[in-house]
Amino acid sequence: MSYNCDSCSSNRLLSINGKVSDMFSADFKNVDYQGYVPHDLGVGGGDYLELEICLDCGKVQGISKAEDPEFYTNAKESAEDDDF
């Protein structure tokens, strides 16, 4: 848990936690994912969704520039393999 915002240093952070088990869903570039929370997204992992949001600037804490999600790259690679 952060104590101050990564971006604006505010201490007005909303902590959100939820047990979603395998009912998590995400969409990235029209690739849908359903299942457990992927660890590479920075919002928890496995059964749990965990994030903090600054109520002053809106930044989700701990998230910076990132690679494409693993579920997207896996789907893309699988689609490329099917073309052969």
CSV table of N, CA and C in Angstrom, one decimal:
chain,number,residue,atom,x,y,z
A,1,MET,N,0.8,-1.2,0.0
A,1,MET,CA,0.0,0.0,0.0
A,1,MET,C,0.9,1.2,0.0
A,2,SER,N,0.6,2.2,-0.9
A,2,SER,CA,1.3,3.4,-0.9
A,2,SER,C,0.7,4.4,0.1
A,3,TYR,N,1.6,5.4,0.5
A,3,TYR,CA,1.1,6.4,1.5
A,3,TYR,C,0.9,7.7,0.8
A,4,ASN,N,1.5,7.9,-0.3
A,4,ASN,CA,1.4,9.2,-1.1
A,4,ASN,C,1.3,8.8,-2.6
A,5,CYS,N,0.6,9.6,-3.4
A,5,CYS,CA,0.4,9.3,-4.8
A,5,CYS,C,1.8,9.3,-5.5
A,6,ASP,N,2.0,8.4,-6.4
A,6,ASP,CA,3.2,8.3,-7.3
A,6,ASP,C,3.3,9.6,-8.1
A,7,SER,N,2.2,10.2,-8.5
A,7,SER,CA,2.2,11.3,-9.4
A,7,SER,C,2.2,12.7,-8.8
A,8,CYS,N,1.2,12.9,-7.9
A,8,CYS,CA,1.0,14.2,-7.3
A,8,CYS,C,1.3,14.4,-5.8
A,9,SER,N,1.8,13.3,-5.2
A,9,SER,CA,2.1,13.2,-3.8
A,9,SER,C,1.0,13.4,-2.8
A,10,SER,N,-0.3,13.4,-3.3
A,10,SER,CA,-1.4,13.5,-2.4
A,10,SER,C,-1.5,12.2,-1.5
A,11,ASN,N,-2.1,12.4,-0.3
A,11,ASN,CA,-2.3,11.3,0.5
A,11,ASN,C,-3.8,10.8,0.4
A,12,ARG,N,-4.5,11.2,-0.5
A,12,ARG,CA,-5.9,10.8,-0.7
A,12,ARG,C,-6.0,9.6,-1.7
A,13,LEU,N,-5.6,8.5,-1.1
A,13,LEU,CA,-5.6,7.2,-1.9
A,13,LEU,C,-6.8,6.3,-1.5
A,14,LEU,N,-7.5,5.9,-2.5
A,14,LEU,CA,-8.6,4.9,-2.3
A,14,LEU,C,-8.0,3.5,-2.6
A,15,SER,N,-8.1,2.7,-1.6
A,15,SER,CA,-7.6,1.3,-1.8
A,15,SER,C,-8.8,0.4,-2.1
A,16,ILE,N,-8.7,-0.4,-3.2
A,16,ILE,CA,-9.8,-1.2,-3.7
A,16,ILE,C,-9.3,-2.7,-3.7
A,17,ASN,N,-10.0,-3.6,-3.0
A,17,ASN,CA,-9.6,-5.0,-3.0
A,17,ASN,C,-10.9,-5.8,-3.2
A,18,GLY,N,-10.7,-6.8,-4.0
A,18,GLY,CA,-11.9,-7.7,-4.2
A,18,GLY,C,-11.4,-9.1,-4.6
A,19,LYS,N,-12.1,-10.1,-4.1
A,19,LYS,CA,-11.9,-11.5,-4.5
A,19,LYS,C,-12.8,-11.8,-5.6
A,20,VAL,N,-12.1,-12.0,-6.8
A,20,VAL,CA,-12.9,-12.2,-8.0
A,20,VAL,C,-12.7,-13.7,-8.5
A,21,SER,N,-11.8,-14.4,-7.9
A,21,SER,CA,-11.5,-15.8,-8.3
A,21,SER,C,-11.3,-15.8,-9.8
A,22,ASP,N,-12.0,-16.7,-10.5
A,22,ASP,CA,-11.8,-16.8,-11.9
A,22,ASP,C,-12.8,-16.0,-12.7
A,23,MET,N,-13.4,-15.0,-12.1
A,23,MET,CA,-14.5,-14.2,-12.8
A,23,MET,C,-14.0,-12.9,-13.2
A,24,PHE,N,-12.6,-12.7,-13.3
A,24,PHE,CA,-12.1,-11.4,-13.8
A,24,PHE,C,-12.2,-11.4,-15.3
A,25,SER,N,-12.4,-10.2,-15.9
A,25,SER,CA,-12.4,-10.0,-17.3
A,25,SER,C,-11.7,-8.7,-17.7
A,26,ALA,N,-11.1,-8.8,-18.8
A,26,ALA,CA,-10.4,-7.6,-19.4
A,26,ALA,C,-10.4,-7.6,-20.9
A,27,ASP,N,-10.3,-6.4,-21.5
A,27,ASP,CA,-10.3,-6.3,-22.9
A,27,ASP,C,-9.2,-5.4,-23.3
A,28,PHE,N,-8.3,-5.8,-24.2
A,28,PHE,CA,-7.2,-5.0,-24.7
A,28,PHE,C,-7.1,-5.2,-26.2
A,29,LYS,N,-7.3,-4.1,-27.0
A,29,LYS,CA,-7.2,-4.1,-28.4
A,29,LYS,C,-8.1,-5.2,-29.0
A,30,ASN,N,-9.3,-5.3,-28.5
A,30,ASN,CA,-10.3,-6.2,-29.0
A,30,ASN,C,-10.0,-7.7,-28.7
A,31,VAL,N,-9.1,-7.9,-27.8
A,31,VAL,CA,-8.8,-9.3,-27.3
A,31,VAL,C,-9.4,-9.4,-25.9
A,32,ASP,N,-10.4,-10.2,-25.7
A,32,ASP,CA,-11.1,-10.4,-24.5
A,32,ASP,C,-10.4,-11.5,-23.7
A,33,TYR,N,-10.3,-11.3,-22.4
A,33,TYR,CA,-9.7,-12.2,-21.4
A,33,TYR,C,-10.7,-12.5,-20.3
A,34,GLN,N,-10.9,-13.7,-19.9
A,34,GLN,CA,-11.7,-14.1,-18.8
A,34,GLN,C,-10.9,-15.2,-18.0
A,35,GLY,N,-10.9,-15.0,-16.7
A,35,GLY,CA,-10.2,-16.0,-15.9
A,35,GLY,C,-9.7,-15.4,-14.6
A,36,TYR,N,-8.6,-15.9,-14.1
A,36,TYR,CA,-8.0,-15.3,-12.9
A,36,TYR,C,-7.3,-14.0,-13.3
A,37,VAL,N,-7.1,-13.1,-12.3
A,37,VAL,CA,-6.4,-11.9,-12.5
A,37,VAL,C,-5.0,-12.1,-12.9
A,38,PRO,N,-4.5,-11.6,-14.1
A,38,PRO,CA,-3.1,-11.8,-14.5
A,38,PRO,C,-2.2,-11.0,-13.6
A,39,HIS,N,-1.1,-11.6,-13.2
A,39,HIS,CA,-0.1,-10.9,-12.3
A,39,HIS,C,0.6,-9.8,-13.1
A,40,ASP,N,0.7,-9.8,-14.4
A,40,ASP,CA,1.5,-8.8,-15.1
A,40,ASP,C,0.7,-7.5,-15.3
A,41,LEU,N,-0.5,-7.4,-14.9
A,41,LEU,CA,-1.2,-6.1,-15.1
A,41,LEU,C,-1.0,-5.1,-14.0
A,42,GLY,N,-0.5,-5.5,-12.8
A,42,GLY,CA,-0.2,-4.6,-11.7
A,42,GLY,C,-1.4,-4.3,-10.9
A,43,VAL,N,-2.5,-5.1,-11.0
A,43,VAL,CA,-3.7,-4.8,-10.2
A,43,VAL,C,-4.1,-6.0,-9.4
A,44,GLY,N,-3.1,-6.7,-8.8
A,44,GLY,CA,-3.3,-7.9,-8.0
A,44,GLY,C,-2.8,-9.1,-8.8
A,45,GLY,N,-3.5,-10.2,-8.6
A,45,GLY,CA,-3.2,-11.4,-9.3
A,45,GLY,C,-3.9,-12.6,-8.7
A,46,GLY,N,-4.1,-13.6,-9.5
A,46,GLY,CA,-4.8,-14.8,-9.0
A,46,GLY,C,-6.3,-14.6,-8.7
A,47,ASP,N,-6.6,-14.8,-7.5
A,47,ASP,CA,-8.0,-14.6,-7.0
A,47,ASP,C,-8.4,-13.2,-6.7
A,48,TYR,N,-7.3,-12.3,-6.6
A,48,TYR,CA,-7.6,-11.0,-6.0
A,48,TYR,C,-7.3,-9.8,-7.0
A,49,LEU,N,-8.2,-8.8,-6.9
A,49,LEU,CA,-8.0,-7.6,-7.6
A,49,LEU,C,-7.7,-6.6,-6.5
A,50,GLU,N,-6.5,-5.9,-6.7
A,50,GLU,CA,-6.0,-5.0,-5.6
A,50,GLU,C,-5.4,-3.8,-6.3
A,51,LEU,N,-6.0,-2.6,-6.0
A,51,LEU,CA,-5.4,-1.4,-6.6
A,51,LEU,C,-5.7,-0.2,-5.7
A,52,GLU,N,-4.9,0.9,-5.9
A,52,GLU,CA,-5.1,2.1,-5.2
A,52,GLU,C,-5.2,3.2,-6.3
A,53,ILE,N,-6.2,4.1,-6.1
A,53,ILE,CA,-6.4,5.2,-7.0
A,53,ILE,C,-6.3,6.5,-6.2
A,54,CYS,N,-5.6,7.5,-6.8
A,54,CYS,CA,-5.5,8.8,-6.1
A,54,CYS,C,-6.8,9.6,-6.4
A,55,LEU,N,-7.4,10.1,-5.4
A,55,LEU,CA,-8.6,10.8,-5.6
A,55,LEU,C,-8.4,12.3,-6.0
A,56,ASP,N,-7.2,12.7,-6.0
A,56,ASP,CA,-6.9,14.1,-6.5
A,56,ASP,C,-6.6,14.1,-8.0
A,57,CYS,N,-5.7,13.2,-8.5
A,57,CYS,CA,-5.3,13.2,-9.9
A,57,CYS,C,-5.8,12.0,-10.7
A,58,GLY,N,-6.4,11.0,-10.0
A,58,GLY,CA,-6.9,9.8,-10.7
A,58,GLY,C,-6.0,8.7,-11.1
A,59,LYS,N,-4.7,8.9,-10.8
A,59,LYS,CA,-3.7,7.9,-11.2
A,59,LYS,C,-3.9,6.6,-10.4
A,60,VAL,N,-3.8,5.5,-11.1
A,60,VAL,CA,-3.8,4.2,-10.4
A,60,VAL,C,-2.3,4.0,-10.0
A,61,GLN,N,-2.1,3.7,-8.7
A,61,GLN,CA,-0.8,3.7,-8.2
A,61,GLN,C,0.0,2.4,-8.6
A,62,GLY,N,1.3,2.6,-8.8
A,62,GLY,CA,2.1,1.4,-9.2
A,62,GLY,C,2.0,1.1,-10.7
A,63,ILE,N,1.2,1.8,-11.5
A,63,ILE,CA,1.1,1.5,-12.9
A,63,ILE,C,1.9,2.6,-13.6
A,64,SER,N,2.8,2.2,-14.5
A,64,SER,CA,3.5,3.1,-15.3
A,64,SER,C,3.5,2.5,-16.7
A,65,LYS,N,4.3,3.0,-17.6
A,65,LYS,CA,4.3,2.5,-19.0
A,65,LYS,C,4.6,1.0,-18.8
A,66,ALA,N,3.9,0.2,-19.6
A,66,ALA,CA,4.0,-1.3,-19.5
A,66,ALA,C,3.9,-1.9,-20.8
A,67,GLU,N,4.4,-3.1,-20.9
A,67,GLU,CA,4.3,-3.9,-22.1
A,67,GLU,C,2.8,-4.3,-22.3
A,68,ASP,N,2.5,-4.8,-23.5
A,68,ASP,CA,1.1,-5.3,-23.7
A,68,ASP,C,0.9,-6.5,-22.7
A,69,PRO,N,-0.4,-6.6,-22.3
A,69,PRO,CA,-0.7,-7.7,-21.3
A,69,PRO,C,-0.4,-9.1,-21.9
A,70,GLU,N,0.1,-10.0,-21.1
A,70,GLU,CA,0.4,-11.3,-21.5
A,70,GLU,C,-0.7,-12.0,-22.2
A,71,PHE,N,-2.0,-11.8,-21.8
A,71,PHE,CA,-3.1,-12.5,-22.4
A,71,PHE,C,-3.2,-12.0,-23.9
A,72,TYR,N,-2.8,-10.8,-24.2
A,72,TYR,CA,-2.9,-10.3,-25.5
A,72,TYR,C,-1.8,-10.8,-26.4
A,73,THR,N,-0.6,-10.8,-25.9
A,73,THR,CA,0.6,-11.3,-26.7
A,73,THR,C,0.4,-12.8,-26.9
A,74,ASN,N,-0.1,-13.6,-25.9
A,74,ASN,CA,-0.4,-15.0,-26.2
A,74,ASN,C,-1.4,-15.2,-27.2
A,75,ALA,N,-2.5,-14.4,-27.2
A,75,ALA,CA,-3.6,-14.6,-28.2
A,75,ALA,C,-3.0,-14.2,-29.6
A,76,LYS,N,-2.2,-13.2,-29.7
A,76,LYS,CA,-1.6,-12.7,-30.9
A,76,LYS,C,-0.7,-13.8,-31.5
A,77,GLU,N,0.1,-14.4,-30.7
A,77,GLU,CA,1.0,-15.4,-31.1
A,77,GLU,C,0.3,-16.7,-31.6
A,78,SER,N,-0.8,-17.0,-30.8
A,78,SER,CA,-1.6,-18.1,-31.2
A,78,SER,C,-2.3,-17.9,-32.6
A,79,ALA,N,-2.7,-16.7,-32.8
A,79,ALA,CA,-3.4,-16.4,-34.1
A,79,ALA,C,-2.4,-16.4,-35.2
A,80,GLU,N,-1.1,-16.0,-35.0
A,80,GLU,CA,-0.1,-16.1,-36.0
A,80,GLU,C,0.3,-17.5,-36.3
A,81,ASP,N,0.3,-18.4,-35.3
A,81,ASP,CA,0.6,-19.8,-35.5
A,81,ASP,C,-0.5,-20.5,-36.4
A,82,ASP,N,-1.8,-20.0,-36.2
A,82,ASP,CA,-2.9,-20.6,-37.0
A,82,ASP,C,-2.8,-20.2,-38.4
A,83,ASP,N,-2.0,-19.2,-38.8
A,83,ASP,CA,-1.9,-18.8,-40.2
A,83,ASP,C,-1.0,-19.7,-41.0
A,84,PHE,N,-0.2,-20.5,-40.4
A,84,PHE,CA,0.7,-21.4,-41.1
A,84,PHE,C,0.0,-22.6,-41.6
